[in-house]
Amino acid sequence: MTVSAALLGLAFICPNTLPATAQTAAAGQQVNRGASGLPLPRFVSLKSGRVNSRIGPGLNYPVDWLYMKSGLPMEIIQEYDNWRRVRDSDGSEGWINQSLLSGRRTAIAAPWQRGKEAKIMLLEEPDREAHTVAVIEPGVVGTIKQCNGEWCQMTFDGHTGWLAQTQVWGAYPGEQVKD
């Protein structure tokens, strides 16, 4: 079974830009914290199916992007009052009110491979030799159940399996995530 971006309705309005390079949270390094007390940078997801991203932290700033996909992962890179400066998987940045963001962890399967003939195998176990549960197209959004630092257990359109952590945008290399 192939799970495609079209099937899942991956849609957000933004021009093509270069992929963002994920920052690593190396073990033993001091963690930067924002005004909220939470670590920076960190991943979150969009709560709503229509989210404005603004050029500055406030309603008086113009809208720069309109995201049309609930659950789309975002990387928070800065905080100001109740506004969060975020980066999407294409590297576009803007400010979103915290009320429109969720701590629910989602990720995009290899967004840097979008438009290429690449297929990503969702595996039954966290092992390259494991049985394939589904074939995922690059750019499809899934929900993270857990990551162990090397593999992420994710659900895509009802199919749950494992992807190498290096194949997702929404979890840092080496990061451990528990749902």
XYZ file of C-alpha atoms in Angstrom, residues 12 14 17 20 65 67 72-75 86-93 169:
19
model
C 0.080 24.485 2.861
C 4.166 28.700 0.519
C 12.511 27.161 -0.638
C 15.915 23.591 6.591
C 1.983 32.527 4.983
C -0.927 27.038 6.417
C 1.811 20.061 10.185
C 5.065 19.978 12.187
C 6.765 23.277 13.032
C 10.043 24.024 14.747
C 8.527 28.962 13.813
C 10.272 27.331 10.887
C 8.587 24.858 8.546
C 10.213 21.951 6.691
C 10.949 24.181 3.690
C 12.860 26.660 5.870
C 10.214 29.397 5.808
C 9.947 31.324 9.082
C 11.598 16.143 9.719
